[in-house]
PDB file of C-alpha atoms in Angstrom:
ATOM      1  CA  MET A 291      -0.010   0.142   0.183  1.00 68.00           C
ATOM      2  CA  THR A 292       1.220   3.198  -0.810  1.00 55.00           C
ATOM      3  CA  GLY A 293      -0.872   5.750   1.404  1.00 56.00           C
ATOM      4  CA  ASP A 294       0.499   8.260   3.910  1.00 55.00           C
ATOM      5  CA  ARG A 295      -1.614   7.024   7.014  1.00 66.00           C
ATOM      6  CA  ALA A 296      -0.486   4.169   8.904  1.00 86.00           C
ATOM      7  CA  THR A 297      -0.799   0.291   8.022  1.00 94.00           C
ATOM      8  CA  TRP A 298      -2.061  -2.338  10.247  1.00 97.00           C
ATOM      9  CA  ARG A 299      -1.502  -6.161   9.427  1.00 97.00           C
ATOM     10  CA  THR A 300      -2.479  -9.533  10.829  1.00 98.00           C
ATOM     11  CA  GLU A 301      -1.949 -13.067   9.909  1.00 98.00           C
ATOM     12  CA  PHE A 302      -4.189 -15.529   9.713  1.00 98.00           C
ATOM     13  CA  GLN A 303      -4.012 -19.838   9.282  1.00 97.00           C
ATOM     14  CA  LEU A 304      -5.988 -21.090   6.500  1.00 97.00           C
ATOM     15  CA  ARG A 305      -8.707 -23.802   7.417  1.00 95.00           C
ATOM     16  CA  PHE A 306     -10.292 -26.549   5.459  1.00 95.00           C
ATOM     17  CA  ARG A 307     -13.729 -24.749   5.191  1.00 95.00           C
ATOM     18  CA  ASP A 308     -11.872 -21.741   3.271  1.00 95.00           C
ATOM     19  CA  PHE A 309     -11.308 -24.072   0.051  1.00 97.00           C
ATOM     20  CA  ASP A 310     -13.813 -25.076  -2.509  1.00 95.00           C
ATOM     21  CA  TYR A 311     -13.981 -28.226  -4.617  1.00 95.00           C
ATOM     22  CA  LEU A 312     -11.381 -26.620  -7.123  1.00 95.00           C
ATOM     23  CA  GLY A 313      -8.870 -26.485  -4.392  1.00 94.00           C
ATOM     24  CA  HIS A 314      -8.842 -22.548  -4.070  1.00 95.00           C
ATOM     25  CA  MET A 315      -9.935 -20.255  -1.622  1.00 97.00           C
ATOM     26  CA  THR A 316     -13.954 -19.597  -1.722  1.00 96.00           C
ATOM     27  CA  ALA A 317     -15.059 -16.025  -2.567  1.00 95.00           C
ATOM     28  CA  THR A 318     -16.685 -15.785   0.858  1.00 96.00           C
ATOM     29  CA  SER A 319     -13.618 -16.821   2.667  1.00 97.00           C
ATOM     30  CA  TYR A 320     -11.689 -13.681   1.330  1.00 97.00           C
ATOM     31  CA  LEU A 321     -14.759 -11.643   2.743  1.00 97.00           C
ATOM     32  CA  ALA A 322     -14.601 -13.055   6.033  1.00 97.00           C
ATOM     33  CA  PHE A 323     -10.891 -12.778   6.353  1.00 98.00           C
ATOM     34  CA  PHE A 324     -11.000  -8.987   5.379  1.00 98.00           C
ATOM     35  CA  GLU A 325     -14.059  -8.700   8.147  1.00 98.00           C
ATOM     36  CA  GLU A 326     -11.925 -10.695  10.925  1.00 97.00           C
ATOM     37  CA  ALA A 327      -9.050  -8.299  10.354  1.00 98.00           C
ATOM     38  CA  ARG A 328     -11.124  -5.181  10.389  1.00 98.00           C
ATOM     39  CA  VAL A 329     -12.733  -6.172  13.663  1.00 98.00           C
ATOM     40  CA  ALA A 330      -9.325  -7.078  15.142  1.00 98.00           C
ATOM     41  CA  TRP A 331      -7.787  -3.858  13.687  1.00 98.00           C
ATOM     42  CA  LEU A 332     -10.670  -1.421  15.019  1.00 97.00           C
ATOM     43  CA  ALA A 333     -10.752  -3.376  18.591  1.00 97.00           C
ATOM     44  CA  GLU A 334      -6.967  -2.983  18.755  1.00 97.00           C
ATOM     45  CA  GLY A 335      -6.891   0.700  17.692  1.00 96.00           C
ATOM     46  CA  THR A 336      -9.809   2.008  19.602  1.00 96.00           C
ATOM     47  CA  GLY A 337      -9.816  -0.143  22.759  1.00 95.00           C
ATOM     48  CA  ASP A 338     -13.435  -1.302  22.341  1.00 95.00           C
ATOM     49  CA  PRO A 339     -13.660  -5.074  22.173  1.00 95.00           C
ATOM     50  CA  ARG A 340     -16.715  -4.924  20.003  1.00 96.00           C
ATOM     51  CA  PRO A 341     -16.539  -2.318  17.504  1.00 97.00           C
ATOM     52  CA  ALA A 342     -19.775  -1.043  15.824  1.00 97.00           C
ATOM     53  CA  TYR A 343     -19.865  -0.382  12.376  1.00 98.00           C
ATOM     54  CA  VAL A 344     -21.603  -1.848   9.143  1.00 98.00           C
ATOM     55  CA  VAL A 345     -20.067  -2.509   5.427  1.00 98.00           C
ATOM     56  CA  ALA A 346     -21.758   0.262   3.298  1.00 98.00           C
ATOM     57  CA  ALA A 347     -19.775  -0.802   0.400  1.00 98.00           C
ATOM     58  CA  GLN A 348     -16.806  -3.199  -0.627  1.00 98.00           C
ATOM     59  CA  HIS A 349     -14.974  -3.822  -3.758  1.00 98.00           C
ATOM     60  CA  LEU A 350     -13.128  -6.902  -4.015  1.00 97.00           C
ATOM     61  CA  GLU A 351     -10.279  -7.748  -6.713  1.00 98.00           C
ATOM     62  CA  PHE A 352      -8.839 -10.996  -7.186  1.00 97.00           C
ATOM     63  CA  GLU A 353      -5.023 -10.770  -8.292  1.00 97.00           C
ATOM     64  CA  ARG A 354      -4.209 -14.411  -7.818  1.00 96.00           C
ATOM     65  CA  GLU A 355      -5.670 -17.601  -6.420  1.00 96.00           C
ATOM     66  CA  VAL A 356      -4.844 -18.586  -2.973  1.00 97.00           C
ATOM     67  CA  LEU A 357      -4.354 -22.320  -2.587  1.00 97.00           C
ATOM     68  CA  PRO A 358      -3.851 -24.492   0.715  1.00 95.00           C
ATOM     69  CA  ASP A 359      -0.118 -24.226   0.667  1.00 95.00           C
ATOM     70  CA  ASP A 360      -0.303 -20.353   0.266  1.00 95.00           C
ATOM     71  CA  GLY A 361      -0.791 -19.808   3.941  1.00 95.00           C
ATOM     72  CA  PRO A 362      -0.720 -18.171   6.259  1.00 98.00           C
ATOM     73  CA  VAL A 363      -2.060 -15.216   4.789  1.00 98.00           C
ATOM     74  CA  THR A 364      -1.386 -11.745   5.791  1.00 98.00           C
ATOM     75  CA  VAL A 365      -3.951  -9.004   5.572  1.00 98.00           C
ATOM     76  CA  VAL A 366      -2.842  -5.299   5.662  1.00 98.00           C
ATOM     77  CA  ILE A 367      -5.297  -2.522   6.308  1.00 98.00           C
ATOM     78  CA  GLU A 368      -4.892   1.244   5.669  1.00 97.00           C
ATOM     79  CA  PRO A 369      -7.614   3.912   6.405  1.00 97.00           C
ATOM     80  CA  ALA A 370      -7.768   6.044   3.427  1.00 96.00           C
ATOM     81  CA  GLY A 371     -10.155   8.645   4.236  1.00 93.00           C
ATOM     82  CA  SER A 372     -12.992   9.233   6.675  1.00 94.00           C
ATOM     83  CA  GLY A 373     -15.789  11.600   7.488  1.00 95.00           C
ATOM     84  CA  ALA A 374     -18.492  12.330   9.958  1.00 97.00           C
ATOM     85  CA  HIS A 375     -20.037   8.837  10.049  1.00 97.00           C
ATOM     86  CA  ARG A 376     -17.598   6.852   8.073  1.00 97.00           C
ATOM     87  CA  VAL A 377     -14.048   5.485   6.878  1.00 97.00           C
ATOM     88  CA  GLU A 378     -12.771   4.336   3.787  1.00 98.00           C
ATOM     89  CA  VAL A 379     -10.235   1.417   4.038  1.00 98.00           C
ATOM     90  CA  ARG A 380      -7.946  -0.134   1.537  1.00 98.00           C
ATOM     91  CA  GLU A 381      -7.002  -3.788   2.342  1.00 98.00           C
ATOM     92  CA  GLU A 382      -4.684  -6.354   0.601  1.00 98.00           C
ATOM     93  CA  MET A 383      -4.202 -10.150   1.177  1.00 98.00           C
ATOM     94  CA  ARG A 384      -1.050 -11.627   0.794  1.00 98.00           C
ATOM     95  CA  GLY A 385       0.357 -15.226   0.555  1.00 97.00           C
ATOM     96  CA  ALA A 386       2.958 -16.469   3.059  1.00 97.00           C
ATOM     97  CA  ASP A 387       5.443 -15.736   0.060  1.00 97.00           C
ATOM     98  CA  GLY A 388       4.320 -12.151   0.292  1.00 97.00           C
ATOM     99  CA  ALA A 389       2.580 -12.206  -3.297  1.00 97.00           C
ATOM    100  CA  LEU A 390      -0.630 -10.048  -3.511  1.00 98.00           C
ATOM    101  CA  ARG A 391      -3.575 -12.232  -3.712  1.00 98.00           C
ATOM    102  CA  ALA A 392      -6.364  -9.962  -3.353  1.00 98.00           C
ATOM    103  CA  ARG A 393      -7.031  -6.409  -2.602  1.00 98.00           C
ATOM    104  CA  SER A 394     -10.288  -4.604  -1.331  1.00 98.00           C
ATOM    105  CA  THR A 395     -11.568  -1.055  -0.591  1.00 98.00           C
ATOM    106  CA  ALA A 396     -14.596  -0.795   1.833  1.00 98.00           C
ATOM    107  CA  THR A 397     -16.771   2.073   3.368  1.00 98.00           C
ATOM    108  CA  LEU A 398     -17.406   1.494   6.956  1.00 98.00           C
ATOM    109  CA  VAL A 399     -20.100   3.424   8.873  1.00 98.00           C
ATOM    110  CA  MET A 400     -19.782   3.452  12.322  1.00 98.00           C
ATOM    111  CA  TRP A 401     -22.987   2.172  13.908  1.00 98.00           C
ATOM    112  CA  ASP A 402     -25.394   3.143  16.916  1.00 98.00           C
ATOM    113  CA  ARG A 403     -26.323  -0.280  18.018  1.00 96.00           C
ATOM    114  CA  ALA A 404     -29.305   0.873  20.303  1.00 97.00           C
ATOM    115  CA  ALA A 405     -30.498   3.454  17.726  1.00 98.00           C
ATOM    116  CA  ARG A 406     -30.116   1.208  14.552  1.00 98.00           C
ATOM    117  CA  ARG A 407     -28.488   4.064  12.799  1.00 98.00           C
ATOM    118  CA  PRO A 408     -25.238   5.460  11.815  1.00 98.00           C
ATOM    119  CA  ARG A 409     -23.199   7.500  14.706  1.00 98.00           C
ATOM    120  CA  CYS A 410     -20.612   9.809  14.433  1.00 98.00           C
ATOM    121  CA  VAL A 411     -16.868   8.877  14.473  1.00 97.00           C
ATOM    122  CA  SER A 412     -15.574   8.808  17.786  1.00 97.00           C
ATOM    123  CA  ALA A 413     -12.374  10.395  19.093  1.00 96.00           C
ATOM    124  CA  ALA A 414     -10.333   7.181  19.328  1.00 96.00           C
ATOM    125  CA  GLU A 415     -11.897   6.103  15.854  1.00 97.00           C
ATOM    126  CA  ARG A 416     -10.631   9.474  14.538  1.00 96.00           C
ATOM    127  CA  ARG A 417      -7.145   9.043  15.734  1.00 95.00           C
ATOM    128  CA  LEU A 418      -6.939   5.572  14.350  1.00 96.00           C
ATOM    129  CA  PHE A 419      -8.219   6.935  11.104  1.00 95.00           C
ATOM    130  CA  GLY A 420      -5.405   9.531  10.777  1.00 90.00           C
ATOM    131  CA  GLY A 421      -7.963  12.252  11.045  1.00 68.00           C
TER     132      GLY A 421
END
């Protein structure tokens, strides 16, 4: 990633259920790994173990298939801009060899669980997002 904001990374072991009958990672597993990474990034960065947000949009580009021997995979997250209620993130998934496997851009909207609607970005989130 080439942005000027701080990047964060985590590593995941690959599981049998992540693969389909063709022997490569399923599309839903890519999404699940990006989601798990986002939750960990927000929890660690804000101190909130249960960050509340919804994915308003996500664009996923597959660069190269992930095979069972390509693990563990690393997910890298970089905030790319934020507003009053949302943050844009760029994400990458890389194999154990460092090769890019997929990239994602996502719009996360901060969520008020009780009111069931968007809420303003908190001070801790603003610091994490670089704003």
